[in-house]
C-alpha cells in the first residue's frame, strides 16, 4: 500500500524541507507547528525554495509552487493528524518538547500509524517509550537541505518491527531517497561523529588556533569535503548543534561531549547560523 497522506510535525528548517519534498513527490501533507506566523513563514520559504530549484535546475521540469503548496495543509491543530497514514516529527531537539509531542500524537493517531522521528541525537527507544506503539516508532535522520539530499540514516529502535522498517523504506523510495539502516544509539552514526567534530572546531576557534574560514578551508582543501565543520554548523543551526551535543553528553556521561563555551555563548546571543542571518559567518 502506498502512503498518500503524511503528517509533518514541526515547520522549522527540517520540517519545511520534509513537507516540500513530500508535496513535490505527490503526497498530501499536513504540516503542524505551534503558531500561525511560523506556518506563514514556512509557506513563503517553501515557495522560495521551489523557485530557486527551478532557477538552478533548468534541465528538470519543476511544478508550479502554488500547485505544490496546494498539497500542504498548514495548521496549528494536531487533530488533523488523525487522518495521516504516516508521521514525520521534526520538532525542536529538546526531550521535554518531543516527549509532549509524542504523547499528543499517540492519543490522536490511529494505532497503525507509524511515527518517524527526525532527530539529531535523541535515542529512538527513548522516544518509543512514551508511546503505546513501540514497534511502530522508528528514526529517519534526514539530511539538510532535505529536497536535494538523497541519502538518510534509518534508525531501528529496540522494539521497531521489520514491517515498520519495510514501510519506511517504501516511503523513502516514494520521496526519491535511499536509507542506510543502523541500530539505535544516541547520535546514531552520523551525529556521534559530526557533533564532536563541530564542537572541536568551535574549540579551535575559541582557542584562537585559526579563523573560522581557515578551519573550514583545511577540511575542504586538504580532505576534499564540500563544506567545513563551521559552515556545516551554520547550515544545521547552532541551537540544534548545542541541543544535540547536550543529548550526547547526558546520554553517554562522557566529558568528551561537553559543549564548547563559545558555542553556548553564540546560542545565548541568538547567533543560530543561516536561519538567524549570523553564525560563524554572516548571511544576506
Ligand atoms: P528548528 O528549530 O528549525 O525547528 C523546530 C520547529 O519545531 C520550530 O518551528 C518549532 O516551533 C517547532 N515546534 C516546537 N514545539 C512544537 C510542538 N509542540 N508542536 C509542533 N511544533 C513544534 O529545528 P530543525 O533544525 O528543523 O530541527 C528539527 C529536528 O530535526 C530536530 O530534532 C533536529 O535535531 C533534527 N535535525 C536537524 C537537522 C538540521 O540540519 N537542522 C538535520 C537532521 C535532523
PDB file of C-alpha atoms and ligand atoms in Angstrom:
ATOM      1  CA  UNK A   1       0.000   0.000   0.000  1.00  0.00           C
ATOM      2  CA  UNK A   2       1.368   3.401  -0.991  1.00  0.00           C
ATOM      3  CA  UNK A   3       1.406   6.059   1.720  1.00  0.00           C
ATOM      4  CA  UNK A   4      -0.503   9.114   0.451  1.00  0.00           C
ATOM      5  CA  UNK A   5      -1.199  11.336   3.473  1.00  0.00           C
ATOM      6  CA  UNK A   6       1.759  12.262   5.667  1.00  0.00           C
ATOM      7  CA  UNK A   7       1.698  14.364   8.839  1.00  0.00           C
ATOM      8  CA  UNK A   8       4.791  16.548   9.292  1.00  0.00           C
ATOM      9  CA  UNK A   9       5.169  17.937  12.800  1.00  0.00           C
ATOM     10  CA  UNK A  10       7.429  20.971  13.231  1.00  0.00           C
ATOM     11  CA  UNK A  11       7.858  23.565  10.470  1.00  0.00           C
ATOM     12  CA  UNK A  12      11.422  24.717  11.111  1.00  0.00           C
ATOM     13  CA  UNK A  13      14.495  24.104   8.952  1.00  0.00           C
ATOM     14  CA  UNK A  14      13.807  20.359   8.593  1.00  0.00           C
ATOM     15  CA  UNK A  15      10.007  20.264   8.659  1.00  0.00           C
ATOM     16  CA  UNK A  16       9.891  22.761   5.793  1.00  0.00           C
ATOM     17  CA  UNK A  17      12.226  20.593   3.695  1.00  0.00           C
ATOM     18  CA  UNK A  18      10.401  17.354   4.507  1.00  0.00           C
ATOM     19  CA  UNK A  19       6.990  18.892   3.690  1.00  0.00           C
ATOM     20  CA  UNK A  20       8.280  20.336   0.412  1.00  0.00           C
ATOM     21  CA  UNK A  21       9.890  17.048  -0.615  1.00  0.00           C
ATOM     22  CA  UNK A  22       6.712  15.081   0.167  1.00  0.00           C
ATOM     23  CA  UNK A  23       4.462  17.533  -1.694  1.00  0.00           C
ATOM     24  CA  UNK A  24       6.814  17.507  -4.700  1.00  0.00           C
ATOM     25  CA  UNK A  25       6.600  13.704  -4.815  1.00  0.00           C
ATOM     26  CA  UNK A  26       2.792  13.837  -4.925  1.00  0.00           C
ATOM     27  CA  UNK A  27       1.892  13.313  -1.254  1.00  0.00           C
ATOM     28  CA  UNK A  28      -0.804  15.132   0.674  1.00  0.00           C
ATOM     29  CA  UNK A  29       0.905  16.794   3.662  1.00  0.00           C
ATOM     30  CA  UNK A  30      -0.479  18.047   6.974  1.00  0.00           C
ATOM     31  CA  UNK A  31       2.174  20.422   8.353  1.00  0.00           C
ATOM     32  CA  UNK A  32       1.746  21.279  12.037  1.00  0.00           C
ATOM     33  CA  UNK A  33       3.530  23.846  14.193  1.00  0.00           C
ATOM     34  CA  UNK A  34       2.638  25.871  17.278  1.00  0.00           C
ATOM     35  CA  UNK A  35       1.991  29.311  15.738  1.00  0.00           C
ATOM     36  CA  UNK A  36       0.401  30.693  12.563  1.00  0.00           C
ATOM     37  CA  UNK A  37       3.308  33.091  11.999  1.00  0.00           C
ATOM     38  CA  UNK A  38       5.731  30.118  11.854  1.00  0.00           C
ATOM     39  CA  UNK A  39       3.477  28.375   9.337  1.00  0.00           C
ATOM     40  CA  UNK A  40       3.168  31.536   7.241  1.00  0.00           C
ATOM     41  CA  UNK A  41       6.980  31.812   7.140  1.00  0.00           C
ATOM     42  CA  UNK A  42       7.193  28.106   6.235  1.00  0.00           C
ATOM     43  CA  UNK A  43       4.808  28.641   3.310  1.00  0.00           C
ATOM     44  CA  UNK A  44       6.886  31.544   1.999  1.00  0.00           C
ATOM     45  CA  UNK A  45      10.150  29.614   2.368  1.00  0.00           C
ATOM     46  CA  UNK A  46       8.793  26.570   0.557  1.00  0.00           C
ATOM     47  CA  UNK A  47       7.599  28.763  -2.349  1.00  0.00           C
ATOM     48  CA  UNK A  48      11.006  30.456  -2.482  1.00  0.00           C
ATOM     49  CA  UNK A  49      12.901  27.142  -2.328  1.00  0.00           C
ATOM     50  CA  UNK A  50      10.846  25.742  -5.213  1.00  0.00           C
ATOM     51  CA  UNK A  51      11.536  28.860  -7.292  1.00  0.00           C
ATOM     52  CA  UNK A  52      15.296  28.519  -6.559  1.00  0.00           C
ATOM     53  CA  UNK A  53      15.167  24.835  -7.536  1.00  0.00           C
ATOM     54  CA  UNK A  54      13.591  25.811 -10.875  1.00  0.00           C
ATOM     55  CA  UNK A  55      16.210  28.507 -11.391  1.00  0.00           C
ATOM     56  CA  UNK A  56      19.244  26.304 -10.660  1.00  0.00           C
ATOM     57  CA  UNK A  57      17.896  23.103 -12.161  1.00  0.00           C
ATOM     58  CA  UNK A  58      16.777  24.165 -15.626  1.00  0.00           C
ATOM     59  CA  UNK A  59      17.021  20.627 -17.084  1.00  0.00           C
ATOM     60  CA  UNK A  60      14.286  19.309 -14.774  1.00  0.00           C
ATOM     61  CA  UNK A  61      10.663  20.407 -15.045  1.00  0.00           C
ATOM     62  CA  UNK A  62       9.700  21.835 -11.653  1.00  0.00           C
ATOM     63  CA  UNK A  63       5.995  22.121 -10.892  1.00  0.00           C
ATOM     64  CA  UNK A  64       4.456  25.490 -10.144  1.00  0.00           C
ATOM     65  CA  UNK A  65       4.928  26.488  -6.436  1.00  0.00           C
ATOM     66  CA  UNK A  66       1.191  27.092  -5.985  1.00  0.00           C
ATOM     67  CA  UNK A  67       0.348  23.551  -7.166  1.00  0.00           C
ATOM     68  CA  UNK A  68       2.906  22.056  -4.777  1.00  0.00           C
ATOM     69  CA  UNK A  69       1.691  24.266  -1.909  1.00  0.00           C
ATOM     70  CA  UNK A  70      -1.922  23.215  -2.578  1.00  0.00           C
ATOM     71  CA  UNK A  71      -0.970  19.720  -1.403  1.00  0.00           C
ATOM     72  CA  UNK A  72       0.158  21.047   2.015  1.00  0.00           C
ATOM     73  CA  UNK A  73      -2.317  21.855   4.770  1.00  0.00           C
ATOM     74  CA  UNK A  74      -0.701  24.343   7.189  1.00  0.00           C
ATOM     75  CA  UNK A  75      -2.254  24.102  10.651  1.00  0.00           C
ATOM     76  CA  UNK A  76      -1.687  24.507  14.391  1.00  0.00           C
ATOM     77  CA  UNK A  77      -4.388  21.922  15.114  1.00  0.00           C
ATOM     78  CA  UNK A  78      -2.928  18.479  15.912  1.00  0.00           C
ATOM     79  CA  UNK A  79      -6.373  16.907  15.467  1.00  0.00           C
ATOM     80  CA  UNK A  80      -5.930  16.990  11.655  1.00  0.00           C
ATOM     81  CA  UNK A  81      -3.143  14.414  12.083  1.00  0.00           C
ATOM     82  CA  UNK A  82      -5.798  11.799  12.793  1.00  0.00           C
ATOM     83  CA  UNK A  83      -6.116  11.285   9.029  1.00  0.00           C
ATOM     84  CA  UNK A  84      -2.358  10.900   8.410  1.00  0.00           C
ATOM     85  CA  UNK A  85      -1.123   7.424   7.464  1.00  0.00           C
ATOM     86  CA  UNK A  86       2.445   8.219   8.480  1.00  0.00           C
ATOM     87  CA  UNK A  87       4.005  10.883  10.730  1.00  0.00           C
ATOM     88  CA  UNK A  88       7.416  12.529  10.376  1.00  0.00           C
ATOM     89  CA  UNK A  89       8.234  14.517  13.509  1.00  0.00           C
ATOM     90  CA  UNK A  90      10.720  17.405  13.262  1.00  0.00           C
ATOM     91  CA  UNK A  91      10.229  19.452  16.431  1.00  0.00           C
ATOM     92  CA  UNK A  92      12.991  21.160  18.425  1.00  0.00           C
ATOM     93  CA  UNK A  93      15.823  18.866  19.606  1.00  0.00           C
ATOM     94  CA  UNK A  94      14.716  19.021  23.267  1.00  0.00           C
ATOM     95  CA  UNK A  95      13.478  15.940  25.072  1.00  0.00           C
ATOM     96  CA  UNK A  96      10.967  17.952  27.133  1.00  0.00           C
ATOM     97  CA  UNK A  97       9.348  19.143  23.898  1.00  0.00           C
ATOM     98  CA  UNK A  98       9.468  15.858  21.978  1.00  0.00           C
ATOM     99  CA  UNK A  99       8.112  13.894  24.983  1.00  0.00           C
ATOM    100  CA  UNK A 100       4.929  16.023  24.984  1.00  0.00           C
ATOM    101  CA  UNK A 101       4.617  15.900  21.196  1.00  0.00           C
ATOM    102  CA  UNK A 102       4.692  12.076  21.127  1.00  0.00           C
ATOM    103  CA  UNK A 103       2.162  11.775  23.951  1.00  0.00           C
ATOM    104  CA  UNK A 104      -0.171  14.041  21.948  1.00  0.00           C
ATOM    105  CA  UNK A 105       0.417  12.154  18.686  1.00  0.00           C
ATOM    106  CA  UNK A 106      -0.129   8.805  20.390  1.00  0.00           C
ATOM    107  CA  UNK A 107      -3.507   9.963  21.716  1.00  0.00           C
ATOM    108  CA  UNK A 108      -4.678  11.321  18.337  1.00  0.00           C
ATOM    109  CA  UNK A 109      -3.317   8.969  15.651  1.00  0.00           C
ATOM    110  CA  UNK A 110      -4.787   5.543  14.887  1.00  0.00           C
ATOM    111  CA  UNK A 111      -2.816   2.609  16.316  1.00  0.00           C
ATOM    112  CA  UNK A 112      -1.465   1.558  12.885  1.00  0.00           C
ATOM    113  CA  UNK A 113       0.140   4.958  12.129  1.00  0.00           C
ATOM    114  CA  UNK A 114       3.936   4.872  12.064  1.00  0.00           C
ATOM    115  CA  UNK A 115       5.876   7.614  13.867  1.00  0.00           C
ATOM    116  CA  UNK A 116       9.223   8.516  12.275  1.00  0.00           C
ATOM    117  CA  UNK A 117      11.399  10.768  14.406  1.00  0.00           C
ATOM    118  CA  UNK A 118      13.704  13.119  12.550  1.00  0.00           C
ATOM    119  CA  UNK A 119      16.038  13.753  15.471  1.00  0.00           C
ATOM    120  CA  UNK A 120      19.758  14.516  15.548  1.00  0.00           C
ATOM    121  CA  UNK A 121      20.686  12.573  18.651  1.00  0.00           C
ATOM    122  CA  UNK A 122      17.765  11.528  20.877  1.00  0.00           C
ATOM    123  CA  UNK A 123      17.573   7.707  21.065  1.00  0.00           C
ATOM    124  CA  UNK A 124      14.585   6.222  19.210  1.00  0.00           C
ATOM    125  CA  UNK A 125      13.995   3.694  22.010  1.00  0.00           C
ATOM    126  CA  UNK A 126      13.514   6.595  24.443  1.00  0.00           C
ATOM    127  CA  UNK A 127      11.025   8.245  22.085  1.00  0.00           C
ATOM    128  CA  UNK A 128       9.128   4.959  21.628  1.00  0.00           C
ATOM    129  CA  UNK A 129       8.882   4.519  25.415  1.00  0.00           C
ATOM    130  CA  UNK A 130       6.426   7.427  25.758  1.00  0.00           C
ATOM    131  CA  UNK A 131       4.034   5.851  23.225  1.00  0.00           C
ATOM    132  CA  UNK A 132       1.885   2.726  23.273  1.00  0.00           C
ATOM    133  CA  UNK A 133       3.238   1.667  19.852  1.00  0.00           C
ATOM    134  CA  UNK A 134       6.979   0.948  20.213  1.00  0.00           C
ATOM    135  CA  UNK A 135       7.097  -1.427  17.195  1.00  0.00           C
ATOM    136  CA  UNK A 136       5.783   1.421  15.026  1.00  0.00           C
ATOM    137  CA  UNK A 137       8.342   4.027  16.129  1.00  0.00           C
ATOM    138  CA  UNK A 138      11.491   4.491  14.043  1.00  0.00           C
ATOM    139  CA  UNK A 139      14.097   7.149  13.291  1.00  0.00           C
ATOM    140  CA  UNK A 140      14.651   8.801   9.918  1.00  0.00           C
ATOM    141  CA  UNK A 141      17.601  11.142  10.129  1.00  0.00           C
ATOM    142  CA  UNK A 142      17.125  13.360   7.082  1.00  0.00           C
ATOM    143  CA  UNK A 143      19.990  15.451   5.773  1.00  0.00           C
ATOM    144  CA  UNK A 144      19.715  19.187   5.197  1.00  0.00           C
ATOM    145  CA  UNK A 145      18.522  20.564   2.730  1.00  0.00           C
ATOM    146  CA  UNK A 146      16.024  17.699   2.565  1.00  0.00           C
ATOM    147  CA  UNK A 147      14.734  18.074  -1.036  1.00  0.00           C
ATOM    148  CA  UNK A 148      18.219  17.773  -2.530  1.00  0.00           C
ATOM    149  CA  UNK A 149      19.855  15.193  -0.224  1.00  0.00           C
ATOM    150  CA  UNK A 150      19.088  11.678  -1.370  1.00  0.00           C
ATOM    151  CA  UNK A 151      20.591   9.655   1.492  1.00  0.00           C
ATOM    152  CA  UNK A 152      19.199   9.306   5.028  1.00  0.00           C
ATOM    153  CA  UNK A 153      20.018   7.280   8.132  1.00  0.00           C
ATOM    154  CA  UNK A 154      17.208   4.926   9.225  1.00  0.00           C
ATOM    155  CA  UNK A 155      17.375   4.074  12.933  1.00  0.00           C
ATOM    156  CA  UNK A 156      15.801   0.946  14.312  1.00  0.00           C
ATOM    157  CA  UNK A 157      14.759   1.293  17.960  1.00  0.00           C
ATOM    158  CA  UNK A 158      14.848  -1.640  20.397  1.00  0.00           C
ATOM    159  CA  UNK A 159      11.234  -2.648  19.578  1.00  0.00           C
ATOM    160  CA  UNK A 160      10.943  -1.377  15.964  1.00  0.00           C
ATOM    161  CA  UNK A 161       9.321  -4.081  13.814  1.00  0.00           C
ATOM    162  CA  UNK A 162      10.564  -5.355  10.459  1.00  0.00           C
ATOM    163  CA  UNK A 163       7.204  -4.318   8.977  1.00  0.00           C
ATOM    164  CA  UNK A 164       7.816  -0.721  10.087  1.00  0.00           C
ATOM    165  CA  UNK A 165      11.306  -0.768   8.557  1.00  0.00           C
ATOM    166  CA  UNK A 166       9.882  -2.046   5.248  1.00  0.00           C
ATOM    167  CA  UNK A 167       7.164   0.646   5.190  1.00  0.00           C
ATOM    168  CA  UNK A 168       9.723   3.361   5.899  1.00  0.00           C
ATOM    169  CA  UNK A 169      11.933   2.155   3.054  1.00  0.00           C
ATOM    170  CA  UNK A 170       8.894   2.336   0.753  1.00  0.00           C
ATOM    171  CA  UNK A 171       8.036   5.890   1.855  1.00  0.00           C
ATOM    172  CA  UNK A 172      11.642   6.936   1.329  1.00  0.00           C
ATOM    173  CA  UNK A 173      11.636   5.435  -2.166  1.00  0.00           C
ATOM    174  CA  UNK A 174       8.442   7.392  -2.888  1.00  0.00           C
ATOM    175  CA  UNK A 175      10.348  10.502  -1.713  1.00  0.00           C
ATOM    176  CA  UNK A 176      13.273   9.695  -4.039  1.00  0.00           C
ATOM    177  CA  UNK A 177      15.581   8.711  -1.190  1.00  0.00           C
ATOM    178  CA  UNK A 178      17.660   5.790  -0.040  1.00  0.00           C
ATOM    179  CA  UNK A 179      18.257   4.853   3.592  1.00  0.00           C
ATOM    180  CA  UNK A 180      21.107   3.222   5.469  1.00  0.00           C
ATOM    181  CA  UNK A 181      19.789   1.169   8.401  1.00  0.00           C
ATOM    182  CA  UNK A 182      21.639   1.446  11.724  1.00  0.00           C
ATOM    183  CA  UNK A 183      20.932   0.348  15.283  1.00  0.00           C
ATOM    184  CA  UNK A 184      19.800   2.790  17.932  1.00  0.00           C
ATOM    185  CA  UNK A 185      22.429   4.760  19.818  1.00  0.00           C
ATOM    186  CA  UNK A 186      22.490   8.454  20.832  1.00  0.00           C
ATOM    187  CA  UNK A 187      23.554  10.455  17.749  1.00  0.00           C
ATOM    188  CA  UNK A 188      23.385   7.259  15.628  1.00  0.00           C
ATOM    189  CA  UNK A 189      26.422   7.067  13.293  1.00  0.00           C
ATOM    190  CA  UNK A 190      26.433  10.474  11.597  1.00  0.00           C
ATOM    191  CA  UNK A 191      25.985  12.787  14.549  1.00  0.00           C
ATOM    192  CA  UNK A 192      28.107  10.860  17.031  1.00  0.00           C
ATOM    193  CA  UNK A 193      30.981  11.772  14.740  1.00  0.00           C
ATOM    194  CA  UNK A 194      29.780  15.074  13.258  1.00  0.00           C
ATOM    195  CA  UNK A 195      28.740  16.773  16.522  1.00  0.00           C
ATOM    196  CA  UNK A 196      32.116  16.015  18.116  1.00  0.00           C
ATOM    197  CA  UNK A 197      33.891  17.350  15.040  1.00  0.00           C
ATOM    198  CA  UNK A 198      31.883  20.567  15.011  1.00  0.00           C
ATOM    199  CA  UNK A 199      32.275  21.054  18.775  1.00  0.00           C
ATOM    200  CA  UNK A 200      36.049  20.578  18.484  1.00  0.00           C
ATOM    201  CA  UNK A 201      36.160  23.029  15.569  1.00  0.00           C
ATOM    202  CA  UNK A 202      34.454  25.628  17.802  1.00  0.00           C
ATOM    203  CA  UNK A 203      37.111  24.960  20.483  1.00  0.00           C
ATOM    204  CA  UNK A 204      39.790  25.657  17.838  1.00  0.00           C
ATOM    205  CA  UNK A 205      38.141  28.988  17.117  1.00  0.00           C
ATOM    206  CA  UNK A 206      37.773  29.775  20.823  1.00  0.00           C
ATOM    207  CA  UNK A 207      41.445  28.897  21.409  1.00  0.00           C
ATOM    208  CA  UNK A 208      42.392  31.227  18.519  1.00  0.00           C
ATOM    209  CA  UNK A 209      44.227  28.460  16.683  1.00  0.00           C
ATOM    210  CA  UNK A 210      42.697  29.537  13.355  1.00  0.00           C
ATOM    211  CA  UNK A 211      39.925  31.709  11.942  1.00  0.00           C
ATOM    212  CA  UNK A 212      36.551  30.155  11.052  1.00  0.00           C
ATOM    213  CA  UNK A 213      37.282  30.347   7.342  1.00  0.00           C
ATOM    214  CA  UNK A 214      40.735  28.753   7.760  1.00  0.00           C
ATOM    215  CA  UNK A 215      39.280  25.889   9.839  1.00  0.00           C
ATOM    216  CA  UNK A 216      36.777  25.253   7.028  1.00  0.00           C
ATOM    217  CA  UNK A 217      39.360  25.704   4.249  1.00  0.00           C
ATOM    218  CA  UNK A 218      41.527  22.960   5.806  1.00  0.00           C
ATOM    219  CA  UNK A 219      38.641  20.474   5.625  1.00  0.00           C
ATOM    220  CA  UNK A 220      37.729  21.495   2.075  1.00  0.00           C
ATOM    221  CA  UNK A 221      41.207  21.900   0.612  1.00  0.00           C
ATOM    222  CA  UNK A 222      43.003  19.093   2.466  1.00  0.00           C
ATOM    223  CA  UNK A 223      40.274  16.467   2.857  1.00  0.00           C
ATOM    224  CA  UNK A 224      38.072  17.287  -0.133  1.00  0.00           C
ATOM    225  CA  UNK A 225      34.966  17.950   1.995  1.00  0.00           C
ATOM    226  CA  UNK A 226      32.320  20.057   0.225  1.00  0.00           C
ATOM    227  CA  UNK A 227      31.795  22.116   3.395  1.00  0.00           C
ATOM    228  CA  UNK A 228      33.899  22.704   6.501  1.00  0.00           C
ATOM    229  CA  UNK A 229      32.572  21.921  10.028  1.00  0.00           C
ATOM    230  CA  UNK A 230      31.726  25.538  10.893  1.00  0.00           C
ATOM    231  CA  UNK A 231      29.852  26.158   7.622  1.00  0.00           C
ATOM    232  CA  UNK A 232      28.001  22.911   8.292  1.00  0.00           C
ATOM    233  CA  UNK A 233      27.151  24.100  11.812  1.00  0.00           C
ATOM    234  CA  UNK A 234      25.688  27.330  10.394  1.00  0.00           C
ATOM    235  CA  UNK A 235      23.577  25.295   7.954  1.00  0.00           C
ATOM    236  CA  UNK A 236      22.254  22.957  10.658  1.00  0.00           C
ATOM    237  CA  UNK A 237      21.616  25.725  13.231  1.00  0.00           C
ATOM    238  CA  UNK A 238      23.863  26.366  16.250  1.00  0.00           C
ATOM    239  CA  UNK A 239      20.946  25.848  18.664  1.00  0.00           C
ATOM    240  CA  UNK A 240      20.318  22.393  17.187  1.00  0.00           C
ATOM    241  CA  UNK A 241      24.057  21.622  17.420  1.00  0.00           C
ATOM    242  CA  UNK A 242      24.128  22.639  21.099  1.00  0.00           C
ATOM    243  CA  UNK A 243      20.971  20.655  21.960  1.00  0.00           C
ATOM    244  CA  UNK A 244      22.367  17.605  20.155  1.00  0.00           C
ATOM    245  CA  UNK A 245      25.748  17.686  21.873  1.00  0.00           C
ATOM    246  CA  UNK A 246      23.939  18.117  25.200  1.00  0.00           C
ATOM    247  CA  UNK A 247      21.925  14.948  24.435  1.00  0.00           C
ATOM    248  CA  UNK A 248      25.192  13.091  23.699  1.00  0.00           C
ATOM    249  CA  UNK A 249      26.797  14.410  26.889  1.00  0.00           C
ATOM    250  CA  UNK A 250      23.817  13.396  29.018  1.00  0.00           C
ATOM    251  CA  UNK A 251      23.381  10.015  27.265  1.00  0.00           C
ATOM    252  CA  UNK A 252      26.991   8.790  27.455  1.00  0.00           C
ATOM    253  CA  UNK A 253      28.039  10.658  30.622  1.00  0.00           C
ATOM    254  CA  UNK A 254      31.321  11.184  28.825  1.00  0.00           C
ATOM    255  CA  UNK A 255      33.174  14.502  29.125  1.00  0.00           C
ATOM    256  CA  UNK A 256      34.340  14.294  25.509  1.00  0.00           C
ATOM    257  CA  UNK A 257      30.848  15.580  24.600  1.00  0.00           C
ATOM    258  CA  UNK A 258      30.985  18.705  26.818  1.00  0.00           C
ATOM    259  CA  UNK A 259      29.730  21.626  24.735  1.00  0.00           C
ATOM    260  CA  UNK A 260      32.257  24.333  23.918  1.00  0.00           C
ATOM    261  CA  UNK A 261      31.562  27.544  25.944  1.00  0.00           C
ATOM    262  CA  UNK A 262      31.816  29.628  22.749  1.00  0.00           C
ATOM    263  CA  UNK A 263      29.022  27.546  21.195  1.00  0.00           C
ATOM    264  CA  UNK A 264      26.848  28.176  24.268  1.00  0.00           C
ATOM    265  CA  UNK A 265      27.639  31.886  24.180  1.00  0.00           C
ATOM    266  CA  UNK A 266      26.721  32.169  20.488  1.00  0.00           C
ATOM    267  CA  UNK A 267      23.381  30.429  21.096  1.00  0.00           C
ATOM    268  CA  UNK A 268      22.675  32.727  24.076  1.00  0.00           C
ATOM    269  CA  UNK A 269      23.436  35.678  21.786  1.00  0.00           C
ATOM    270  CA  UNK A 270      20.919  34.444  19.191  1.00  0.00           C
ATOM    271  CA  UNK A 271      23.592  33.614  16.602  1.00  0.00           C
ATOM    272  CA  UNK A 272      21.982  30.467  15.209  1.00  0.00           C
ATOM    273  CA  UNK A 273      23.664  30.451  11.789  1.00  0.00           C
ATOM    274  CA  UNK A 274      21.850  30.738   8.462  1.00  0.00           C
ATOM    275  CA  UNK A 275      18.375  30.724   9.975  1.00  0.00           C
ATOM    276  CA  UNK A 276      19.071  33.853  12.081  1.00  0.00           C
ATOM    277  CA  UNK A 277      21.327  35.520   9.493  1.00  0.00           C
ATOM    278  CA  UNK A 278      24.503  35.286  11.610  1.00  0.00           C
ATOM    279  CA  UNK A 279      26.582  32.397  12.929  1.00  0.00           C
ATOM    280  CA  UNK A 280      30.269  31.792  12.243  1.00  0.00           C
ATOM    281  CA  UNK A 281      29.561  33.690   9.020  1.00  0.00           C
ATOM    282  CA  UNK A 282      27.126  36.478   8.080  1.00  0.00           C
ATOM    283  CA  UNK A 283      24.249  35.754   5.668  1.00  0.00           C
ATOM    284  CA  UNK A 284      22.217  38.158   3.475  1.00  0.00           C
TER     285      UNK A 284
HETATM  286  P1  LIG B   1      14.113  24.268  14.133  1.00  0.00           P
HETATM  287  O1  LIG B   1      14.422  24.888  15.436  1.00  0.00           O
HETATM  288  O2  LIG B   1      14.440  24.986  12.878  1.00  0.00           O
HETATM  289  O3  LIG B   1      12.529  23.905  14.068  1.00  0.00           O
HETATM  290  C1  LIG B   1      11.845  23.250  15.100  1.00  0.00           C
HETATM  291  C2  LIG B   1      10.362  23.554  14.928  1.00  0.00           C
HETATM  292  O4  LIG B   1       9.605  22.787  15.877  1.00  0.00           O
HETATM  293  C3  LIG B   1      10.030  25.041  15.215  1.00  0.00           C
HETATM  294  O5  LIG B   1       9.349  25.612  14.111  1.00  0.00           O
HETATM  295  C4  LIG B   1       9.152  24.969  16.445  1.00  0.00           C
HETATM  296  O6  LIG B   1       8.162  25.987  16.505  1.00  0.00           O
HETATM  297  C5  LIG B   1       8.511  23.577  16.274  1.00  0.00           C
HETATM  298  N1  LIG B   1       7.910  23.077  17.497  1.00  0.00           N
HETATM  299  C6  LIG B   1       8.365  23.203  18.786  1.00  0.00           C
HETATM  300  N2  LIG B   1       7.487  22.620  19.622  1.00  0.00           N
HETATM  301  C7  LIG B   1       6.483  22.103  18.864  1.00  0.00           C
HETATM  302  C8  LIG B   1       5.288  21.377  19.145  1.00  0.00           C
HETATM  303  N3  LIG B   1       4.941  21.073  20.396  1.00  0.00           N
HETATM  304  N4  LIG B   1       4.476  21.013  18.118  1.00  0.00           N
HETATM  305  C9  LIG B   1       4.799  21.330  16.836  1.00  0.00           C
HETATM  306  N5  LIG B   1       5.907  22.016  16.501  1.00  0.00           N
HETATM  307  C10 LIG B   1       6.740  22.405  17.500  1.00  0.00           C
HETATM  308  O7  LIG B   1      14.816  22.845  14.175  1.00  0.00           O
HETATM  309  P2  LIG B   1      15.209  21.906  12.918  1.00  0.00           P
HETATM  310  O8  LIG B   1      16.592  22.217  12.519  1.00  0.00           O
HETATM  311  O9  LIG B   1      14.115  21.918  11.918  1.00  0.00           O
HETATM  312  O10 LIG B   1      15.265  20.501  13.652  1.00  0.00           O
HETATM  313  C11 LIG B   1      14.093  19.723  13.867  1.00  0.00           C
HETATM  314  C12 LIG B   1      14.512  18.308  14.262  1.00  0.00           C
HETATM  315  O11 LIG B   1      15.277  17.739  13.187  1.00  0.00           O
HETATM  316  C13 LIG B   1      15.415  18.302  15.500  1.00  0.00           C
HETATM  317  O12 LIG B   1      15.139  17.154  16.267  1.00  0.00           O
HETATM  318  C14 LIG B   1      16.810  18.248  14.890  1.00  0.00           C
HETATM  319  O13 LIG B   1      17.750  17.694  15.760  1.00  0.00           O
HETATM  320  C15 LIG B   1      16.561  17.357  13.681  1.00  0.00           C
HETATM  321  N6  LIG B   1      17.513  17.509  12.570  1.00  0.00           N
HETATM  322  C16 LIG B   1      18.008  18.735  12.230  1.00  0.00           C
HETATM  323  C17 LIG B   1      18.881  18.839  11.148  1.00  0.00           C
HETATM  324  C18 LIG B   1      19.410  20.182  10.693  1.00  0.00           C
HETATM  325  O14 LIG B   1      20.305  20.217   9.833  1.00  0.00           O
HETATM  326  N7  LIG B   1      18.920  21.299  11.193  1.00  0.00           N
HETATM  327  C19 LIG B   1      19.242  17.700  10.422  1.00  0.00           C
HETATM  328  C20 LIG B   1      18.688  16.469  10.785  1.00  0.00           C
HETATM  329  C21 LIG B   1      17.817  16.381  11.855  1.00  0.00           C
END
